[in-house]
mmCIF file of C-alpha atoms and ligand atoms in Angstrom:
data_model
loop_
_atom_site.group_PDB
_atom_site.id
_atom_site.type_symbol
_atom_site.label_atom_id
_atom_site.label_comp_id
_atom_site.label_asym_id
_atom_site.label_seq_id
_atom_site.Cartn_x
_atom_site.Cartn_y
_atom_site.Cartn_z
ATOM 1 C CA MET A 905 -34.965 -20.328 10.661
ATOM 2 C CA ARG A 906 -34.999 -24.149 10.854
ATOM 3 C CA SER A 907 -34.260 -25.757 14.215
ATOM 4 C CA ALA A 908 -30.904 -27.498 14.639
ATOM 5 C CA LYS A 909 -32.617 -30.912 14.785
ATOM 6 C CA ASP A 910 -34.218 -30.665 11.336
ATOM 7 C CA PHE A 911 -31.479 -28.694 9.573
ATOM 8 C CA PHE A 912 -30.165 -31.869 7.941
ATOM 9 C CA ALA A 913 -33.558 -33.354 7.084
ATOM 10 C CA PRO A 914 -34.453 -33.444 3.365
ATOM 11 C CA LEU A 915 -36.885 -30.669 2.359
ATOM 12 C CA ALA A 916 -39.011 -32.996 0.210
ATOM 13 C CA VAL A 917 -40.075 -36.604 0.620
ATOM 14 C CA GLY A 918 -37.688 -38.716 -1.442
ATOM 15 C CA ALA A 919 -34.974 -36.046 -1.769
ATOM 16 C CA PRO A 920 -31.414 -37.099 -0.898
ATOM 17 C CA ALA A 921 -30.137 -36.465 2.640
ATOM 18 C CA PRO A 922 -28.239 -33.145 2.787
ATOM 19 C CA LEU A 923 -24.459 -33.280 3.092
ATOM 20 C CA ARG A 924 -23.110 -32.881 6.640
ATOM 21 C CA GLU A 925 -19.886 -31.382 5.344
ATOM 22 C CA ILE A 926 -18.982 -29.658 2.085
ATOM 23 C CA PRO A 927 -16.214 -31.671 0.409
ATOM 24 C CA ALA A 928 -12.946 -29.752 -0.106
ATOM 25 C CA ARG A 929 -12.581 -30.383 -3.841
ATOM 26 C CA PRO A 930 -9.936 -28.388 -5.712
ATOM 27 C CA SER A 931 -11.573 -25.451 -7.484
ATOM 28 C CA ARG A 932 -8.755 -23.068 -8.322
ATOM 29 C CA ALA A 933 -10.400 -21.916 -11.546
ATOM 30 C CA ILE A 934 -14.146 -21.886 -12.130
ATOM 31 C CA HIS A 935 -14.073 -21.645 -15.904
ATOM 32 C CA PHE A 936 -17.079 -19.907 -17.472
ATOM 33 C CA PHE A 937 -18.337 -20.870 -20.924
ATOM 34 C CA ASP A 938 -21.526 -20.087 -22.807
ATOM 35 C CA PRO A 939 -23.043 -23.477 -23.702
ATOM 36 C CA GLY A 940 -24.985 -21.807 -26.533
ATOM 37 C CA ASN A 941 -21.806 -20.542 -28.196
ATOM 38 C CA GLU A 942 -20.833 -23.338 -30.559
ATOM 39 C CA LYS A 943 -17.134 -22.478 -30.612
ATOM 40 C CA MET A 944 -16.870 -22.399 -26.835
ATOM 41 C CA ALA A 945 -19.042 -25.467 -26.339
ATOM 42 C CA ALA A 946 -16.908 -27.463 -28.771
ATOM 43 C CA LYS A 947 -13.850 -26.828 -26.583
ATOM 44 C CA VAL A 948 -15.432 -28.164 -23.383
ATOM 45 C CA PRO A 949 -14.707 -31.920 -23.771
ATOM 46 C CA ASP A 950 -11.001 -31.199 -24.326
ATOM 47 C CA MET A 951 -10.889 -28.920 -21.278
ATOM 48 C CA VAL A 952 -11.900 -31.756 -18.937
ATOM 49 C CA GLY A 953 -8.931 -32.551 -16.698
ATOM 50 C CA THR A 954 -7.193 -29.240 -17.462
ATOM 51 C CA VAL A 955 -9.355 -27.131 -15.163
ATOM 52 C CA ASP A 956 -10.885 -27.847 -11.759
ATOM 53 C CA VAL A 957 -14.401 -26.554 -12.556
ATOM 54 C CA LEU A 958 -16.255 -26.130 -15.841
ATOM 55 C CA LEU A 959 -19.269 -23.834 -15.438
ATOM 56 C CA GLY A 960 -21.982 -23.493 -18.059
ATOM 57 C CA ASN A 961 -23.150 -19.903 -17.710
ATOM 58 C CA LEU A 962 -26.793 -19.081 -18.392
ATOM 59 C CA GLU A 963 -26.964 -15.613 -16.778
ATOM 60 C CA ASP A 964 -25.247 -12.317 -17.664
ATOM 61 C CA ALA A 965 -23.122 -12.447 -20.848
ATOM 62 C CA VAL A 966 -25.794 -14.630 -22.511
ATOM 63 C CA LYS A 967 -28.091 -12.518 -24.684
ATOM 64 C CA ALA A 968 -31.801 -12.609 -23.794
ATOM 65 C CA GLU A 969 -32.720 -14.083 -27.171
ATOM 66 C CA ASN A 970 -30.188 -16.924 -26.637
ATOM 67 C CA LYS A 971 -31.250 -18.039 -23.141
ATOM 68 C CA GLU A 972 -33.124 -21.129 -24.394
ATOM 69 C CA ILE A 973 -30.328 -22.062 -26.806
ATOM 70 C CA SER A 974 -27.753 -21.851 -24.012
ATOM 71 C CA ARG A 975 -29.895 -23.903 -21.645
ATOM 72 C CA ALA A 976 -30.413 -26.594 -24.295
ATOM 73 C CA GLY A 977 -26.683 -26.506 -25.072
ATOM 74 C CA LEU A 978 -25.889 -27.073 -21.412
ATOM 75 C CA VAL A 979 -28.184 -30.109 -21.278
ATOM 76 C CA LYS A 980 -26.480 -31.543 -24.357
ATOM 77 C CA ILE A 981 -22.989 -30.987 -22.936
ATOM 78 C CA GLY A 982 -24.003 -32.382 -19.540
ATOM 79 C CA GLN A 983 -25.458 -35.530 -21.063
ATOM 80 C CA SER A 984 -22.668 -36.192 -23.531
ATOM 81 C CA THR A 985 -19.558 -35.342 -21.491
ATOM 82 C CA ASP A 986 -17.646 -37.522 -19.039
ATOM 83 C CA PHE A 987 -16.332 -34.906 -16.619
ATOM 84 C CA GLY A 988 -13.860 -37.244 -14.907
ATOM 85 C CA PRO A 989 -12.001 -35.322 -12.178
ATOM 86 C CA THR A 990 -13.414 -31.947 -13.272
ATOM 87 C CA GLN A 991 -16.420 -30.524 -11.450
ATOM 88 C CA PHE A 992 -19.429 -29.483 -13.510
ATOM 89 C CA TRP A 993 -21.289 -26.348 -12.348
ATOM 90 C CA THR A 994 -23.855 -24.000 -13.818
ATOM 91 C CA ARG A 995 -24.796 -20.383 -13.153
ATOM 92 C CA ILE A 996 -28.573 -20.068 -13.441
ATOM 93 C CA ASN A 997 -30.440 -16.851 -14.159
ATOM 94 C CA SER A 998 -31.341 -14.571 -11.270
ATOM 95 C CA LEU A 999 -34.360 -15.376 -9.148
ATOM 96 C CA ASP A 1000 -36.334 -12.360 -10.418
ATOM 97 C CA SER A 1001 -35.764 -13.220 -14.081
ATOM 98 C CA PRO A 1002 -38.253 -14.871 -16.467
ATOM 99 C CA TRP A 1003 -35.810 -17.742 -17.136
ATOM 100 C CA VAL A 1004 -34.823 -19.159 -13.770
ATOM 101 C CA LEU A 1005 -37.781 -21.471 -13.203
ATOM 102 C CA ASP A 1006 -37.264 -23.110 -16.592
ATOM 103 C CA ASP A 1007 -33.520 -23.311 -15.855
ATOM 104 C CA LEU A 1008 -34.185 -25.339 -12.713
ATOM 105 C CA THR A 1009 -37.038 -27.489 -13.973
ATOM 106 C CA THR A 1010 -35.081 -28.349 -17.129
ATOM 107 C CA LEU A 1011 -31.602 -28.846 -15.711
ATOM 108 C CA VAL A 1012 -32.313 -30.913 -12.609
ATOM 109 C CA PRO A 1013 -34.245 -33.739 -14.335
ATOM 110 C CA ALA A 1014 -31.962 -33.727 -17.382
ATOM 111 C CA ILE A 1015 -28.474 -33.380 -15.868
ATOM 112 C CA GLY A 1016 -29.002 -33.105 -12.097
ATOM 113 C CA ASP A 1017 -27.006 -36.318 -11.615
ATOM 114 C CA LYS A 1018 -24.034 -34.744 -13.446
ATOM 115 C CA LEU A 1019 -24.080 -31.254 -11.924
ATOM 116 C CA ASP A 1020 -22.101 -30.663 -8.734
ATOM 117 C CA VAL A 1021 -22.976 -27.061 -7.899
ATOM 118 C CA ILE A 1022 -25.618 -24.514 -8.900
ATOM 119 C CA MET A 1023 -24.370 -20.929 -8.733
ATOM 120 C CA VAL A 1024 -27.120 -18.459 -7.862
ATOM 121 C CA PRO A 1025 -26.561 -14.812 -8.829
ATOM 122 C CA LYS A 1026 -27.646 -11.643 -7.018
ATOM 123 C CA VAL A 1027 -28.514 -13.388 -3.755
ATOM 124 C CA GLN A 1028 -29.992 -10.860 -1.330
ATOM 125 C CA GLY A 1029 -30.640 -12.848 1.822
ATOM 126 C CA ALA A 1030 -31.426 -16.232 3.348
ATOM 127 C CA GLU A 1031 -34.899 -16.182 1.760
ATOM 128 C CA ASP A 1032 -33.345 -16.629 -1.700
ATOM 129 C CA ILE A 1033 -31.404 -19.676 -0.569
ATOM 130 C CA HIS A 1034 -34.479 -21.126 1.173
ATOM 131 C CA TYR A 1035 -36.427 -20.839 -2.085
ATOM 132 C CA ILE A 1036 -33.698 -22.623 -4.056
ATOM 133 C CA ASP A 1037 -33.224 -25.217 -1.308
ATOM 134 C CA ARG A 1038 -36.871 -26.297 -1.347
ATOM 135 C CA ILE A 1039 -37.326 -26.331 -5.083
ATOM 136 C CA LEU A 1040 -34.112 -28.324 -5.582
ATOM 137 C CA ALA A 1041 -35.315 -30.888 -3.026
ATOM 138 C CA GLN A 1042 -38.640 -31.234 -4.876
ATOM 139 C CA LEU A 1043 -36.929 -31.602 -8.246
ATOM 140 C CA GLU A 1044 -34.310 -34.033 -6.919
ATOM 141 C CA ALA A 1045 -37.053 -36.190 -5.377
ATOM 142 C CA LYS A 1046 -39.061 -36.212 -8.610
ATOM 143 C CA ALA A 1047 -35.997 -37.059 -10.696
ATOM 144 C CA GLY A 1048 -34.746 -39.732 -8.262
ATOM 145 C CA ILE A 1049 -31.395 -38.004 -7.790
ATOM 146 C CA SER A 1050 -29.269 -39.532 -5.050
ATOM 147 C CA LYS A 1051 -26.548 -36.886 -4.571
ATOM 148 C CA PRO A 1052 -27.740 -33.493 -3.300
ATOM 149 C CA LEU A 1053 -26.909 -30.518 -5.496
ATOM 150 C CA GLN A 1054 -24.790 -27.895 -3.779
ATOM 151 C CA VAL A 1055 -25.488 -24.170 -3.963
ATOM 152 C CA HIS A 1056 -23.005 -21.338 -4.479
ATOM 153 C CA ALA A 1057 -24.144 -17.724 -4.025
ATOM 154 C CA ILE A 1058 -22.662 -14.678 -5.745
ATOM 155 C CA LEU A 1059 -22.052 -11.772 -3.402
ATOM 156 C CA GLU A 1060 -23.041 -8.926 -5.673
ATOM 157 C CA THR A 1061 -25.624 -6.771 -3.927
ATOM 158 C CA ALA A 1062 -25.215 -4.459 -0.969
ATOM 159 C CA ARG A 1063 -28.036 -6.300 0.795
ATOM 160 C CA GLY A 1064 -26.294 -9.606 0.130
ATOM 161 C CA VAL A 1065 -23.123 -8.275 1.770
ATOM 162 C CA ALA A 1066 -25.117 -7.002 4.764
ATOM 163 C CA ASN A 1067 -26.807 -10.434 5.077
ATOM 164 C CA ILE A 1068 -23.695 -12.473 4.360
ATOM 165 C CA GLU A 1069 -23.700 -14.619 7.511
ATOM 166 C CA GLU A 1070 -27.364 -15.627 7.164
ATOM 167 C CA ILE A 1071 -26.793 -16.508 3.501
ATOM 168 C CA CYS A 1072 -23.898 -18.820 4.405
ATOM 169 C CA ALA A 1073 -25.971 -20.452 7.151
ATOM 170 C CA ALA A 1074 -29.217 -20.759 5.164
ATOM 171 C CA SER A 1075 -28.850 -24.357 3.968
ATOM 172 C CA PRO A 1076 -26.593 -27.391 4.257
ATOM 173 C CA ARG A 1077 -26.347 -27.139 0.462
ATOM 174 C CA MET A 1078 -24.264 -23.943 0.711
ATOM 175 C CA GLN A 1079 -20.900 -24.721 -0.903
ATOM 176 C CA GLY A 1080 -19.410 -21.240 -1.109
ATOM 177 C CA LEU A 1081 -19.559 -17.598 -2.150
ATOM 178 C CA SER A 1082 -17.981 -15.681 -5.005
ATOM 179 C CA LEU A 1083 -17.355 -11.971 -5.083
ATOM 180 C CA GLY A 1084 -19.265 -10.383 -8.006
ATOM 181 C CA PRO A 1085 -17.432 -7.059 -8.296
ATOM 182 C CA ALA A 1086 -19.272 -5.796 -11.397
ATOM 183 C CA ASP A 1087 -22.840 -6.087 -10.121
ATOM 184 C CA LEU A 1088 -21.757 -5.179 -6.609
ATOM 185 C CA ALA A 1089 -20.130 -1.968 -7.835
ATOM 186 C CA ALA A 1090 -23.346 -1.043 -9.662
ATOM 187 C CA ASP A 1091 -25.579 -1.886 -6.704
ATOM 188 C CA ARG A 1092 -23.391 0.078 -4.287
ATOM 189 C CA ARG A 1093 -23.099 2.991 -6.742
ATOM 190 C CA MET A 1094 -19.332 2.704 -6.708
ATOM 191 C CA LYS A 1095 -17.772 4.833 -9.418
ATOM 192 C CA THR A 1096 -15.769 2.174 -11.196
ATOM 193 C CA THR A 1097 -16.907 0.840 -14.561
ATOM 194 C CA ARG A 1098 -14.483 -2.108 -14.569
ATOM 195 C CA VAL A 1099 -15.271 -5.826 -14.142
ATOM 196 C CA GLY A 1100 -13.192 -6.403 -11.011
ATOM 197 C CA GLY A 1101 -9.589 -5.424 -10.457
ATOM 198 C CA GLY A 1102 -8.191 -2.173 -9.106
ATOM 199 C CA HIS A 1103 -8.673 1.466 -9.977
ATOM 200 C CA PRO A 1104 -5.860 4.038 -10.300
ATOM 201 C CA GLY A 1105 -7.953 6.656 -8.485
ATOM 202 C CA TYR A 1106 -8.269 4.557 -5.317
ATOM 203 C CA LEU A 1107 -4.981 5.398 -3.638
ATOM 204 C CA VAL A 1108 -3.135 6.864 -0.716
ATOM 205 C CA ARG A 1109 -0.397 9.473 -1.093
ATOM 206 C CA GLN A 1110 2.914 9.686 0.689
ATOM 207 C CA ASP A 1111 3.154 12.460 3.291
ATOM 208 C CA PRO A 1112 4.803 15.670 2.031
ATOM 209 C CA GLU A 1113 8.411 16.302 2.953
ATOM 210 C CA ARG A 1114 8.949 19.102 5.465
ATOM 211 C CA GLY A 1115 11.204 22.089 5.045
ATOM 212 C CA GLU A 1116 13.791 23.063 7.660
ATOM 213 C CA ASP A 1117 11.134 25.164 9.374
ATOM 214 C CA GLY A 1118 8.952 22.072 9.718
ATOM 215 C CA VAL A 1119 6.362 23.334 7.253
ATOM 216 C CA PRO A 1120 5.128 20.656 4.777
ATOM 217 C CA LEU A 1121 6.367 21.150 1.198
ATOM 218 C CA TYR A 1122 3.090 20.363 -0.552
ATOM 219 C CA ASP A 1123 4.522 21.044 -3.996
ATOM 220 C CA GLY A 1124 7.299 18.402 -3.791
ATOM 221 C CA PRO A 1125 7.081 15.009 -5.534
ATOM 222 C CA ARG A 1126 5.055 12.441 -3.576
ATOM 223 C CA THR A 1127 4.586 8.781 -4.344
ATOM 224 C CA THR A 1128 1.071 7.363 -4.575
ATOM 225 C CA TYR A 1129 0.136 3.787 -3.732
ATOM 226 C CA GLN A 1130 -2.839 2.165 -5.419
ATOM 227 C CA GLN A 1131 -5.127 0.364 -2.951
ATOM 228 C CA ASP A 1132 -7.356 -2.682 -3.352
ATOM 229 C CA LEU A 1133 -11.003 -1.670 -3.853
ATOM 230 C CA TRP A 1134 -12.157 -5.183 -2.916
ATOM 231 C CA HIS A 1135 -10.174 -5.779 0.239
ATOM 232 C CA TYR A 1136 -13.027 -5.183 2.663
ATOM 233 C CA THR A 1137 -15.550 -7.331 0.818
ATOM 234 C CA ILE A 1138 -13.160 -10.220 0.207
ATOM 235 C CA ALA A 1139 -12.045 -10.250 3.847
ATOM 236 C CA ARG A 1140 -15.673 -10.164 5.003
ATOM 237 C CA MET A 1141 -16.535 -13.017 2.644
ATOM 238 C CA VAL A 1142 -13.584 -15.118 3.820
ATOM 239 C CA ASP A 1143 -14.609 -14.771 7.481
ATOM 240 C CA ALA A 1144 -18.253 -15.622 6.787
ATOM 241 C CA CYS A 1145 -17.292 -18.680 4.738
ATOM 242 C CA ALA A 1146 -14.698 -19.941 7.232
ATOM 243 C CA MET A 1147 -17.202 -19.559 10.064
ATOM 244 C CA HIS A 1148 -19.707 -21.746 8.181
ATOM 245 C CA GLY A 1149 -17.316 -24.345 6.726
ATOM 246 C CA ILE A 1150 -17.831 -23.256 3.108
ATOM 247 C CA TYR A 1151 -15.487 -21.827 0.461
ATOM 248 C CA PRO A 1152 -14.768 -18.244 -0.701
ATOM 249 C CA TYR A 1153 -13.775 -17.305 -4.267
ATOM 250 C CA TYR A 1154 -12.701 -14.161 -6.054
ATOM 251 C CA GLY A 1155 -14.991 -13.657 -9.107
ATOM 252 C CA PRO A 1156 -14.306 -12.195 -12.561
ATOM 253 C CA PHE A 1157 -11.351 -10.146 -13.795
ATOM 254 C CA GLY A 1158 -12.600 -8.517 -16.995
ATOM 255 C CA ASP A 1159 -9.330 -7.140 -18.405
ATOM 256 C CA ILE A 1160 -8.449 -10.371 -20.168
ATOM 257 C CA LYS A 1161 -5.298 -8.950 -21.779
ATOM 258 C CA ASP A 1162 -3.846 -7.719 -18.464
ATOM 259 C CA THR A 1163 -2.655 -11.082 -17.246
ATOM 260 C CA VAL A 1164 -0.214 -9.499 -14.790
ATOM 261 C CA ALA A 1165 -2.865 -7.497 -12.909
ATOM 262 C CA CYS A 1166 -5.189 -10.509 -13.026
ATOM 263 C CA GLU A 1167 -2.502 -12.587 -11.329
ATOM 264 C CA ASP A 1168 -2.052 -9.880 -8.674
ATOM 265 C CA GLN A 1169 -5.793 -9.708 -7.961
ATOM 266 C CA PHE A 1170 -6.046 -13.493 -7.738
ATOM 267 C CA ARG A 1171 -2.989 -13.624 -5.453
ATOM 268 C CA ASN A 1172 -4.427 -11.039 -3.071
ATOM 269 C CA ALA A 1173 -7.543 -13.212 -2.833
ATOM 270 C CA PHE A 1174 -5.449 -16.370 -2.287
ATOM 271 C CA LEU A 1175 -3.428 -14.734 0.479
ATOM 272 C CA LEU A 1176 -6.610 -13.542 2.193
ATOM 273 C CA GLY A 1177 -8.079 -17.066 2.201
ATOM 274 C CA CYS A 1178 -9.932 -17.593 -1.090
ATOM 275 C CA VAL A 1179 -9.636 -21.047 -2.675
ATOM 276 C CA GLY A 1180 -10.134 -20.003 -6.299
ATOM 277 C CA ALA A 1181 -11.338 -17.435 -8.830
ATOM 278 C CA TRP A 1182 -13.367 -17.315 -12.016
ATOM 279 C CA SER A 1183 -11.765 -17.746 -15.406
ATOM 280 C CA LEU A 1184 -13.572 -15.963 -18.257
ATOM 281 C CA HIS A 1185 -11.098 -16.860 -20.989
ATOM 282 C CA PRO A 1186 -8.815 -19.905 -21.362
ATOM 283 C CA VAL A 1187 -5.777 -17.695 -20.636
ATOM 284 C CA GLN A 1188 -7.010 -17.138 -17.060
ATOM 285 C CA ILE A 1189 -7.115 -20.863 -16.186
ATOM 286 C CA LYS A 1190 -3.321 -21.062 -16.114
ATOM 287 C CA ILE A 1191 -3.144 -17.967 -13.921
ATOM 288 C CA ALA A 1192 -5.633 -19.329 -11.390
ATOM 289 C CA ASN A 1193 -4.026 -22.778 -11.306
ATOM 290 C CA LYS A 1194 -0.653 -21.179 -10.588
ATOM 291 C CA VAL A 1195 -1.817 -18.653 -7.998
ATOM 292 C CA PHE A 1196 -4.140 -20.920 -6.008
ATOM 293 C CA SER A 1197 -1.545 -23.717 -5.720
ATOM 294 C CA PRO A 1198 0.966 -23.194 -2.897
ATOM 295 C CA SER A 1199 4.488 -22.609 -4.207
ATOM 296 C CA VAL A 1200 7.177 -25.248 -3.711
ATOM 297 C CA GLU A 1201 9.009 -22.790 -1.416
ATOM 298 C CA ASP A 1202 5.919 -22.303 0.776
ATOM 299 C CA VAL A 1203 5.280 -26.042 1.018
ATOM 300 C CA LYS A 1204 8.929 -26.686 1.865
ATOM 301 C CA HIS A 1205 8.897 -24.039 4.567
ATOM 302 C CA ALA A 1206 5.620 -25.383 5.985
ATOM 303 C CA ARG A 1207 6.976 -28.932 6.127
ATOM 304 C CA ARG A 1208 10.153 -27.725 7.850
ATOM 305 C CA VAL A 1209 8.149 -25.889 10.511
ATOM 306 C CA ILE A 1210 5.916 -28.925 11.102
ATOM 307 C CA ALA A 1211 8.996 -31.180 11.388
ATOM 308 C CA ALA A 1212 10.764 -28.762 13.741
ATOM 309 C CA MET A 1213 7.695 -28.385 15.956
ATOM 310 C CA GLY A 1214 7.421 -32.085 16.868
ATOM 311 C CA ASP A 1215 4.101 -32.511 18.676
ATOM 312 C CA GLY A 1216 3.035 -29.022 17.548
ATOM 313 C CA THR A 1217 3.344 -27.337 20.942
ATOM 314 C CA GLY A 1218 5.957 -25.003 22.400
ATOM 315 C CA ALA A 1219 8.209 -22.575 20.543
ATOM 316 C CA VAL A 1220 11.304 -23.044 18.364
ATOM 317 C CA MET A 1221 13.630 -20.773 16.403
ATOM 318 C CA LEU A 1222 13.910 -21.560 12.678
ATOM 319 C CA ASP A 1223 15.923 -19.340 10.323
ATOM 320 C CA GLY A 1224 15.971 -16.646 12.991
ATOM 321 C CA LYS A 1225 12.191 -16.637 13.406
ATOM 322 C CA MET A 1226 9.966 -17.833 16.220
ATOM 323 C CA GLU A 1227 7.542 -20.641 15.359
ATOM 324 C CA ASP A 1228 4.866 -21.895 17.740
ATOM 325 C CA ASP A 1229 1.477 -23.614 17.958
ATOM 326 C CA ALA A 1230 -0.183 -20.923 15.828
ATOM 327 C CA SER A 1231 2.356 -20.860 13.020
ATOM 328 C CA VAL A 1232 2.366 -24.656 12.837
ATOM 329 C CA LYS A 1233 -1.413 -24.463 12.259
ATOM 330 C CA GLN A 1234 -0.834 -22.019 9.380
ATOM 331 C CA CYS A 1235 1.723 -24.429 7.949
ATOM 332 C CA LYS A 1236 -0.732 -27.314 8.217
ATOM 333 C CA VAL A 1237 -3.273 -25.331 6.157
ATOM 334 C CA MET A 1238 -0.616 -24.933 3.441
ATOM 335 C CA VAL A 1239 0.420 -28.603 3.485
ATOM 336 C CA ALA A 1240 -3.200 -29.860 3.503
ATOM 337 C CA LEU A 1241 -3.959 -27.757 0.414
ATOM 338 C CA ALA A 1242 -0.790 -28.997 -1.293
ATOM 339 C CA GLU A 1243 -1.816 -32.606 -0.621
ATOM 340 C CA GLU A 1244 -5.350 -32.069 -1.977
ATOM 341 C CA LEU A 1245 -3.975 -30.520 -5.143
ATOM 342 C CA ALA A 1246 -1.212 -33.090 -5.598
ATOM 343 C CA ALA A 1247 -3.901 -35.783 -5.611
ATOM 344 C CA ILE A 1248 -5.388 -34.352 -8.835
ATOM 345 C CA ASP A 1249 -2.448 -32.541 -10.450
ATOM 346 C CA PRO A 1250 0.492 -34.789 -11.473
ATOM 347 C CA ASP A 1251 2.841 -31.839 -12.154
ATOM 348 C CA LEU A 1252 2.276 -30.438 -8.684
ATOM 349 C CA LYS A 1253 2.701 -33.890 -7.162
ATOM 350 C CA THR A 1254 6.080 -34.253 -8.860
ATOM 351 C CA ALA A 1255 7.155 -30.776 -7.698
ATOM 352 C CA TYR A 1256 6.028 -31.302 -4.088
ATOM 353 C CA ASP A 1257 7.456 -34.863 -3.951
ATOM 354 C CA ALA A 1258 10.857 -33.511 -5.018
ATOM 355 C CA ILE A 1259 11.104 -31.264 -1.952
ATOM 356 C CA VAL A 1260 14.063 -32.176 0.270
ATOM 357 C CA LEU A 1261 14.044 -30.714 3.785
ATOM 358 C CA ASP A 1262 17.365 -29.108 4.821
HETATM 359 C C1 ACO B 2266 -19.580 -9.962 -14.662
HETATM 360 C C2 ACO B 2266 -19.812 -11.413 -15.015
HETATM 361 O O1 ACO B 2266 -20.914 -11.916 -14.875
HETATM 362 S S1 ACO B 2266 -18.472 -12.288 -15.577
HETATM 363 C C3 ACO B 2266 -19.152 -13.819 -16.126
HETATM 364 C C4 ACO B 2266 -19.894 -13.720 -17.440
HETATM 365 N N1 ACO B 2266 -18.992 -13.536 -18.571
HETATM 366 C C5 ACO B 2266 -18.517 -14.596 -19.253
HETATM 367 O O2 ACO B 2266 -18.853 -15.726 -18.967
HETATM 368 C C6 ACO B 2266 -17.580 -14.283 -20.385
HETATM 369 C C7 ACO B 2266 -16.968 -15.556 -20.942
HETATM 370 N N2 ACO B 2266 -15.960 -15.252 -21.950
HETATM 371 C C8 ACO B 2266 -16.275 -14.756 -23.168
HETATM 372 O O3 ACO B 2266 -17.428 -14.547 -23.523
HETATM 373 C C9 ACO B 2266 -15.118 -14.517 -24.109
HETATM 374 O O4 ACO B 2266 -13.938 -15.091 -23.627
HETATM 375 C C10 ACO B 2266 -14.823 -13.016 -24.367
HETATM 376 C C11 ACO B 2266 -16.049 -12.323 -24.972
HETATM 377 C C12 ACO B 2266 -14.400 -12.335 -23.100
HETATM 378 C C13 ACO B 2266 -13.649 -12.946 -25.361
HETATM 379 O O5 ACO B 2266 -13.974 -13.753 -26.471
HETATM 380 P P1 ACO B 2266 -13.119 -13.704 -27.812
HETATM 381 O O6 ACO B 2266 -12.998 -12.283 -28.257
HETATM 382 O O7 ACO B 2266 -13.721 -14.688 -28.757
HETATM 383 O O8 ACO B 2266 -11.701 -14.185 -27.321
HETATM 384 P P2 ACO B 2266 -10.537 -14.794 -28.181
HETATM 385 O O9 ACO B 2266 -10.630 -14.301 -29.605
HETATM 386 O O10 ACO B 2266 -9.249 -14.505 -27.475
HETATM 387 O O11 ACO B 2266 -10.836 -16.352 -28.133
HETATM 388 C C14 ACO B 2266 -9.880 -17.279 -28.566
HETATM 389 C C15 ACO B 2266 -10.546 -18.632 -28.647
HETATM 390 O O12 ACO B 2266 -10.924 -19.049 -27.321
HETATM 391 C C16 ACO B 2266 -12.317 -19.328 -27.285
HETATM 392 N N3 ACO B 2266 -12.823 -18.879 -26.009
HETATM 393 C C17 ACO B 2266 -12.927 -17.607 -25.545
HETATM 394 N N4 ACO B 2266 -13.463 -17.604 -24.309
HETATM 395 C C18 ACO B 2266 -13.701 -18.884 -23.989
HETATM 396 C C19 ACO B 2266 -14.254 -19.503 -22.853
HETATM 397 N N5 ACO B 2266 -14.678 -18.790 -21.810
HETATM 398 N N6 ACO B 2266 -14.336 -20.843 -22.835
HETATM 399 C C20 ACO B 2266 -13.919 -21.584 -23.905
HETATM 400 N N7 ACO B 2266 -13.409 -21.047 -25.014
HETATM 401 C C21 ACO B 2266 -13.293 -19.707 -25.058
HETATM 402 C C22 ACO B 2266 -12.908 -18.552 -28.452
HETATM 403 O O13 ACO B 2266 -14.123 -19.138 -28.865
HETATM 404 C C23 ACO B 2266 -11.826 -18.642 -29.477
HETATM 405 O O14 ACO B 2266 -11.925 -19.883 -30.111
HETATM 406 P P3 ACO B 2266 -11.316 -20.133 -31.610
HETATM 407 O O15 ACO B 2266 -9.812 -20.062 -31.479
HETATM 408 O O16 ACO B 2266 -11.771 -21.500 -31.976
HETATM 409 O O17 ACO B 2266 -11.856 -19.049 -32.487
HETATM 410 O O1 LIG B 2267 -21.325 -11.748 -11.773
HETATM 411 C C1 LIG B 2267 -20.320 -11.185 -11.485
HETATM 412 C C2 LIG B 2267 -20.214 -9.786 -11.290
HETATM 413 O O2 LIG B 2267 -19.088 -9.314 -11.042
HETATM 414 O O3 LIG B 2267 -21.243 -9.122 -11.396
HETATM 415 MG MG1 MG B 2268 -22.988 -10.372 -11.768
#
């Protein structure tokens, strides 16, 4: 572990100084595209400004024989696109793969000044982040890059979950974590074959009714309630990220056609503290943008509480409910997010500006 005094020192002579704080940039949808797929790649320039993050994916979902084509496609897109307000990320291949070294040594010199964040899959522990941290510093120094690249780790191994705090704390480059439910399910030997989302078998059942003699009637009808397979991991990820000042994200939802369940999964993540989710198909961008933007009703309520609370101390009654120092802090989280999003999303700005406090 590095000492506190050299934590923010560059790891290579000539590399940019690490960031002291990770900027809170809107990232409601991290939209995945394969830069080697001509049809998808052709859509990228027109998607700028419609999505918070465009991510050129080089890892899983890119066939082994296409890895070089996708990498070259990403360089071309990076060099020829003006990303404006949209962040530009990539997901590199895993650290044990034959492609990752070429990913890094190609991408950083060619488009390192355009890339905001490098997503690293299958991170197991701090040692993986330390490896990336040093090599990025060397490549940034060689390429004369002035803005440090940030690093995002996918939480998709059991060891990664066990080491989550040390991963978050491993480098000042750490921007956030995403849940990777597909690889994590495989690594944990969970018995779901889905890419994220729920499972009808993971449920609790209503207690049986009792007869007049008090004996349970086990053969009567009983409602079942499907539970969230990912609750524990998402909550753990949110705490680790909040503790380290970085950002948690829900990952992929593979049932592209089930837009309703996708919205539910994203909303659960939003309510628990995530700032965004992955979009695998254009249809999921709209869902993420909606879910991860506070509703007009929530922003209105938050503003009313803040107004009613004056200096933010004490307790008041509003609509029959007690509000105090703690609830005003919750409301400030909501309003701060609304303000960040309004700054980049004109429709949201109009909707939030139209709020009139009763
Ligand atoms: C577990 C994990 O690691 S998840 C992360 C890795 N997976 C990914 O990145 C998957 C990314 N997405 C995809 O590959 C595709 O969306 C698929 C395979 C899921 C579905 O693809 P398709 O069957 O072609 O979808 P569909 O027919 O609805 O596509 C409609 C149009 O949107 C385009 N499109 C589909 N997905 C995307 C995308 N992610 N980005 C941009 N355009 C897209 C298609 O090229 C097609 O274009 P066209 O109208 O010009 O023909
Ligand atoms: O990479 C994502 C996953 O779910 O696996
Ligand atoms: Mg994965």
